[in-house]
Amino acid sequence: MIKEKRIKKIQDYVNEHQSASLDELVEVFDVSKNTIRRDVQELVDRGDLKKVYGGVSVAHKKLESFQDRQVRNQQQKVLISEKASSFVEDGDFIFIDSGTTTIEMFNYLKDKNLTIFTNSIDFIVRALPFENLNVISVGGMLDRKTNSFVNPRNMDLFKDYNIKKAFMASTGISLANGVTNASPLESELKKTIVNRSSEVYLLIDHDKFDKYGLMTFCGLNEIDVLITDRLPDDTYQEYAKNNQIQLVIAE
């Protein structure tokens, strides 16, 4: 087995089982312990796995501050947000998730006539001067790490709204763990929005593939359109094709 392919399979195996011993990996992949040690070390160095006694486990991605995340891959985020905004039409009722990519959609939406449901404080503030944007705030508790309102007391708020298009952010995605988020407080809201929306758009840059947050808020098969800046590997392309997910590359 080619080294890179084997390393990918080791990562997928550990992600599926959450942890694995070195002896277990030797048996499953039928290679020497030295080979497994080298492969595992490469995954640990990448930050994809973490060492535990006798083996490795999934390395959950921690949530950085909004400001730190905002400057990373900025050009790619702008391209992704521009492409996502092209799916929005005048008169749409949409949800804009909190996130450093979704917030970039504002510049491409500000002149449209829209009703926007959002938990993003940054989006709310930017929308204030634009009377053509009818903004509905989720409300709730302030989460400073995400610049958003989270954990609304009454989730029944959403049962009367029929959201046409939801533009979602994510800490990371994988075939094993689905679409994930690092903030437990946001996850219940994200789950509800996905369930209440006719079309779900996921905006992620290439760094988010095969990364895992603490909470899964929906399966990857619940996404209708996945917008990213770089064509993912064959496994994701095949999954998208088999699950009728439109894969859009922002270039």
Tab-separated table of C-alpha atoms in Angstrom:
chain	number	residue	atom	x	y	z
A	1	MET	CA	0.000	0.000	0.000
A	2	ILE	CA	1.314	3.456	-0.918
A	3	LYS	CA	2.442	5.356	2.159
A	4	GLU	CA	0.074	8.354	1.789
A	5	LYS	CA	-2.887	6.074	1.172
A	6	ARG	CA	-1.994	3.987	4.233
A	7	ILE	CA	-1.639	7.085	6.419
A	8	LYS	CA	-5.061	8.280	5.245
A	9	LYS	CA	-6.572	4.889	6.104
A	10	ILE	CA	-4.911	4.952	9.543
A	11	GLN	CA	-6.402	8.379	10.184
A	12	ASP	CA	-9.855	7.223	9.059
A	13	TYR	CA	-9.602	4.123	11.266
A	14	VAL	CA	-8.667	6.112	14.367
A	15	ASN	CA	-11.367	8.702	13.647
A	16	GLU	CA	-13.986	5.965	13.375
A	17	HIS	CA	-12.902	4.242	16.610
A	18	GLN	CA	-11.833	7.451	18.423
A	19	SER	CA	-8.582	5.760	19.549
A	20	ALA	CA	-6.346	2.795	18.716
A	21	SER	CA	-3.271	1.100	20.159
A	22	LEU	CA	-0.117	0.697	18.092
A	23	ASP	CA	-0.444	-3.096	18.301
A	24	GLU	CA	-3.995	-2.848	16.972
A	25	LEU	CA	-2.845	-0.725	14.015
A	26	VAL	CA	-0.021	-3.166	13.254
A	27	GLU	CA	-2.546	-6.011	13.058
A	28	VAL	CA	-5.155	-4.094	11.047
A	29	PHE	CA	-2.723	-2.725	8.440
A	30	ASP	CA	-0.332	-5.681	8.412
A	31	VAL	CA	2.879	-3.635	8.606
A	32	SER	CA	5.749	-3.478	11.065
A	33	LYS	CA	5.529	-1.582	14.326
A	34	ASN	CA	8.291	0.773	13.161
A	35	THR	CA	6.235	1.636	10.084
A	36	ILE	CA	3.166	2.317	12.204
A	37	ARG	CA	5.216	4.482	14.550
A	38	ARG	CA	6.474	6.600	11.634
A	39	ASP	CA	3.011	6.926	10.094
A	40	VAL	CA	1.416	7.819	13.407
A	41	GLN	CA	4.123	10.369	14.159
A	42	GLU	CA	3.391	12.085	10.846
A	43	LEU	CA	-0.303	12.333	11.733
A	44	VAL	CA	0.582	13.647	15.196
A	45	ASP	CA	2.934	16.248	13.691
A	46	ARG	CA	0.118	17.407	11.406
A	47	GLY	CA	-2.171	17.799	14.402
A	48	ASP	CA	-4.633	15.192	13.084
A	49	LEU	CA	-4.039	12.743	15.955
A	50	LYS	CA	-2.655	12.960	19.470
A	51	LYS	CA	-0.536	10.456	21.353
A	52	VAL	CA	-2.008	8.599	24.311
A	53	TYR	CA	-0.527	5.799	26.404
A	54	GLY	CA	0.175	2.873	24.076
A	55	GLY	CA	-1.385	4.443	20.999
A	56	VAL	CA	-3.193	7.440	19.519
A	57	SER	CA	-6.592	9.121	19.640
A	58	VAL	CA	-8.577	11.713	17.709
A	59	ALA	CA	-7.265	15.251	18.122
A	60	HIS	CA	-10.355	17.431	18.507
A	61	LYS	CA	-9.799	20.845	17.024
A	62	LYS	CA	-10.054	23.605	19.604
A	63	LEU	CA	-11.863	26.809	18.798
A	64	GLU	CA	-9.553	29.793	18.428
A	65	SER	CA	-10.681	33.366	18.888
A	66	PHE	CA	-12.774	34.884	16.102
A	67	GLN	CA	-10.019	37.418	15.389
A	68	ASP	CA	-7.311	34.743	15.014
A	69	ARG	CA	-9.465	32.666	12.680
A	70	GLN	CA	-10.488	35.688	10.618
A	71	VAL	CA	-6.973	36.370	9.296
A	72	ARG	CA	-6.246	32.767	8.272
A	73	ASN	CA	-6.844	31.910	4.589
A	74	GLN	CA	-8.496	35.299	4.150
A	75	GLN	CA	-8.305	35.341	0.360
A	76	GLN	CA	-9.883	31.899	0.131
A	77	LYS	CA	-12.689	32.911	2.485
A	78	VAL	CA	-13.530	35.905	0.303
A	79	LEU	CA	-13.667	33.720	-2.812
A	80	ILE	CA	-15.876	31.157	-1.063
A	81	SER	CA	-18.241	33.802	0.294
A	82	GLU	CA	-18.536	35.469	-3.115
A	83	LYS	CA	-19.447	32.162	-4.721
A	84	ALA	CA	-21.953	31.384	-1.939
A	85	SER	CA	-23.591	34.789	-2.352
A	86	SER	CA	-24.280	34.034	-6.012
A	87	PHE	CA	-26.898	31.515	-4.826
A	88	VAL	CA	-28.876	34.249	-3.020
A	89	GLU	CA	-31.726	35.969	-4.845
A	90	ASP	CA	-33.771	39.064	-4.040
A	91	GLY	CA	-36.602	38.220	-1.658
A	92	ASP	CA	-34.912	35.156	-0.146
A	93	PHE	CA	-35.300	34.292	3.545
A	94	ILE	CA	-31.867	33.031	4.543
A	95	PHE	CA	-29.838	32.075	7.596
A	96	ILE	CA	-26.264	33.334	7.933
A	97	ASP	CA	-24.237	31.329	10.440
A	98	SER	CA	-21.567	32.885	12.639
A	99	GLY	CA	-18.128	32.301	11.173
A	100	THR	CA	-15.151	34.001	9.602
A	101	THR	CA	-16.153	32.835	6.109
A	102	THR	CA	-19.894	33.434	6.283
A	103	ILE	CA	-19.382	37.010	7.543
A	104	GLU	CA	-17.572	37.782	4.271
A	105	MET	CA	-20.879	37.241	2.451
A	106	PHE	CA	-22.101	40.602	3.748
A	107	ASN	CA	-20.323	42.661	1.084
A	108	TYR	CA	-22.054	40.667	-1.640
A	109	LEU	CA	-25.520	40.743	-0.033
A	110	LYS	CA	-25.790	44.292	1.295
A	111	ASP	CA	-27.550	45.675	-1.795
A	112	LYS	CA	-30.126	42.879	-2.093
A	113	ASN	CA	-33.616	42.860	-0.570
A	114	LEU	CA	-33.435	40.016	1.935
A	115	THR	CA	-34.751	38.707	5.223
A	116	ILE	CA	-31.773	37.410	7.146
A	117	PHE	CA	-31.958	35.228	10.206
A	118	THR	CA	-28.596	35.196	12.021
A	119	ASN	CA	-26.769	34.669	15.298
A	120	SER	CA	-23.721	36.611	14.052
A	121	ILE	CA	-23.187	39.848	15.962
A	122	ASP	CA	-20.803	41.116	13.269
A	123	PHE	CA	-23.436	40.612	10.585
A	124	ILE	CA	-26.098	42.370	12.649
A	125	VAL	CA	-23.861	45.388	13.244
A	126	ARG	CA	-22.839	45.660	9.582
A	127	ALA	CA	-26.477	45.434	8.470
A	128	LEU	CA	-27.664	48.374	10.600
A	129	PRO	CA	-27.358	51.083	7.879
A	130	PHE	CA	-29.044	48.950	5.198
A	131	GLU	CA	-32.831	49.227	5.360
A	132	ASN	CA	-33.195	46.708	2.524
A	133	LEU	CA	-31.921	44.010	4.892
A	134	ASN	CA	-34.591	42.768	7.274
A	135	VAL	CA	-32.576	41.143	10.071
A	136	ILE	CA	-33.968	38.720	12.653
A	137	SER	CA	-31.638	38.035	15.572
A	138	VAL	CA	-31.497	34.684	17.329
A	139	GLY	CA	-30.715	36.290	20.685
A	140	GLY	CA	-29.471	34.421	23.726
A	141	MET	CA	-26.112	34.407	25.461
A	142	LEU	CA	-23.034	36.120	24.031
A	143	ASP	CA	-20.206	33.778	23.010
A	144	ARG	CA	-17.121	35.953	22.615
A	145	LYS	CA	-15.084	33.222	20.888
A	146	THR	CA	-17.531	33.130	17.990
A	147	ASN	CA	-18.911	36.703	18.158
A	148	SER	CA	-22.378	35.225	18.226
A	149	PHE	CA	-25.519	34.682	20.259
A	150	VAL	CA	-25.843	31.079	21.435
A	151	ASN	CA	-27.997	28.745	23.473
A	152	PRO	CA	-31.404	30.389	23.039
A	153	ARG	CA	-33.782	29.293	25.794
A	154	ASN	CA	-36.721	28.580	23.558
A	155	MET	CA	-35.879	26.549	20.456
A	156	ASP	CA	-39.582	26.688	19.528
A	157	LEU	CA	-38.727	30.121	18.103
A	158	PHE	CA	-37.719	28.349	14.908
A	159	LYS	CA	-40.794	26.200	14.350
A	160	ASP	CA	-42.692	29.032	12.658
A	161	TYR	CA	-39.887	30.005	10.275
A	162	ASN	CA	-39.394	28.343	6.900
A	163	ILE	CA	-35.813	29.165	5.989
A	164	LYS	CA	-35.139	28.879	2.261
A	165	LYS	CA	-31.337	28.796	2.326
A	166	ALA	CA	-28.946	28.307	5.248
A	167	PHE	CA	-25.286	29.236	4.871
A	168	MET	CA	-23.378	27.282	7.483
A	169	ALA	CA	-19.849	27.401	8.872
A	170	SER	CA	-17.922	24.508	10.399
A	171	THR	CA	-14.800	23.820	12.435
A	172	GLY	CA	-14.115	20.774	10.290
A	173	ILE	CA	-15.709	17.963	8.298
A	174	SER	CA	-15.017	14.282	7.747
A	175	LEU	CA	-16.758	11.304	6.218
A	176	ALA	CA	-16.704	9.524	9.589
A	177	ASN	CA	-17.846	12.357	11.869
A	178	GLY	CA	-19.842	14.568	9.523
A	179	VAL	CA	-20.026	18.351	9.928
A	180	THR	CA	-18.577	19.423	13.261
A	181	ASN	CA	-18.289	22.426	15.512
A	182	ALA	CA	-15.996	23.259	18.420
A	183	SER	CA	-18.595	25.195	20.435
A	184	PRO	CA	-21.156	22.998	22.244
A	185	LEU	CA	-23.324	26.064	22.847
A	186	GLU	CA	-23.770	26.631	19.109
A	187	SER	CA	-24.361	23.037	18.092
A	188	GLU	CA	-28.027	22.777	19.084
A	189	LEU	CA	-28.830	25.922	17.123
A	190	LYS	CA	-26.953	24.633	14.076
A	191	LYS	CA	-28.827	21.310	14.229
A	192	THR	CA	-32.163	23.108	14.345
A	193	ILE	CA	-31.303	25.426	11.455
A	194	VAL	CA	-30.248	22.514	9.237
A	195	ASN	CA	-33.528	20.746	9.989
A	196	ARG	CA	-35.632	23.857	9.254
A	197	SER	CA	-33.943	24.856	5.980
A	198	SER	CA	-34.945	23.861	2.465
A	199	GLU	CA	-31.388	24.180	1.177
A	200	VAL	CA	-28.207	23.883	3.231
A	201	TYR	CA	-24.949	25.401	1.996
A	202	LEU	CA	-21.665	24.617	3.743
A	203	LEU	CA	-18.807	27.108	3.377
A	204	ILE	CA	-15.371	25.713	4.255
A	205	ASP	CA	-11.814	26.247	3.055
A	206	HIS	CA	-9.546	23.316	2.203
A	207	ASP	CA	-7.976	23.262	5.700
A	208	LYS	CA	-11.282	22.076	7.196
A	209	PHE	CA	-11.334	18.668	5.463
A	210	ASP	CA	-10.506	15.726	7.729
A	211	LYS	CA	-10.609	17.997	10.781
A	212	TYR	CA	-12.874	17.332	13.746
A	213	GLY	CA	-14.567	19.582	16.251
A	214	LEU	CA	-16.080	18.518	19.543
A	215	MET	CA	-19.688	18.241	18.350
A	216	THR	CA	-21.311	16.888	15.182
A	217	PHE	CA	-24.278	19.073	14.239
A	218	CYS	CA	-25.288	17.311	11.020
A	219	GLY	CA	-24.281	14.520	8.702
A	220	LEU	CA	-22.364	15.419	5.572
A	221	ASN	CA	-25.230	13.881	3.584
A	222	GLU	CA	-27.554	16.606	4.946
A	223	ILE	CA	-25.631	19.259	2.981
A	224	ASP	CA	-27.047	20.283	-0.404
A	225	VAL	CA	-24.169	22.456	-1.633
A	226	LEU	CA	-20.558	22.313	-0.409
A	227	ILE	CA	-18.506	25.381	-1.362
A	228	THR	CA	-14.748	25.302	-0.916
A	229	ASP	CA	-11.607	26.746	-2.496
A	230	ARG	CA	-9.849	23.564	-3.590
A	231	LEU	CA	-11.047	20.286	-5.067
A	232	PRO	CA	-11.037	17.689	-2.238
A	233	ASP	CA	-9.632	14.195	-2.653
A	234	ASP	CA	-11.404	11.415	-4.534
A	235	THR	CA	-13.182	10.028	-1.465
A	236	TYR	CA	-15.041	13.314	-0.918
A	237	GLN	CA	-15.776	13.721	-4.628
A	238	GLU	CA	-17.263	10.231	-4.758
A	239	TYR	CA	-19.249	10.816	-1.564
A	240	ALA	CA	-20.656	14.073	-2.949
A	241	LYS	CA	-21.680	12.357	-6.186
A	242	ASN	CA	-23.329	9.426	-4.387
A	243	ASN	CA	-25.250	11.701	-2.016
A	244	GLN	CA	-26.393	14.354	-4.505
A	245	ILE	CA	-24.213	17.055	-2.928
A	246	GLN	CA	-23.307	19.844	-5.340
A	247	LEU	CA	-19.566	20.443	-4.993
A	248	VAL	CA	-18.637	24.018	-5.897
A	249	ILE	CA	-15.029	25.222	-6.168
A	250	ALA	CA	-14.474	28.964	-5.676
A	251	GLU	CA	-11.535	30.050	-7.810
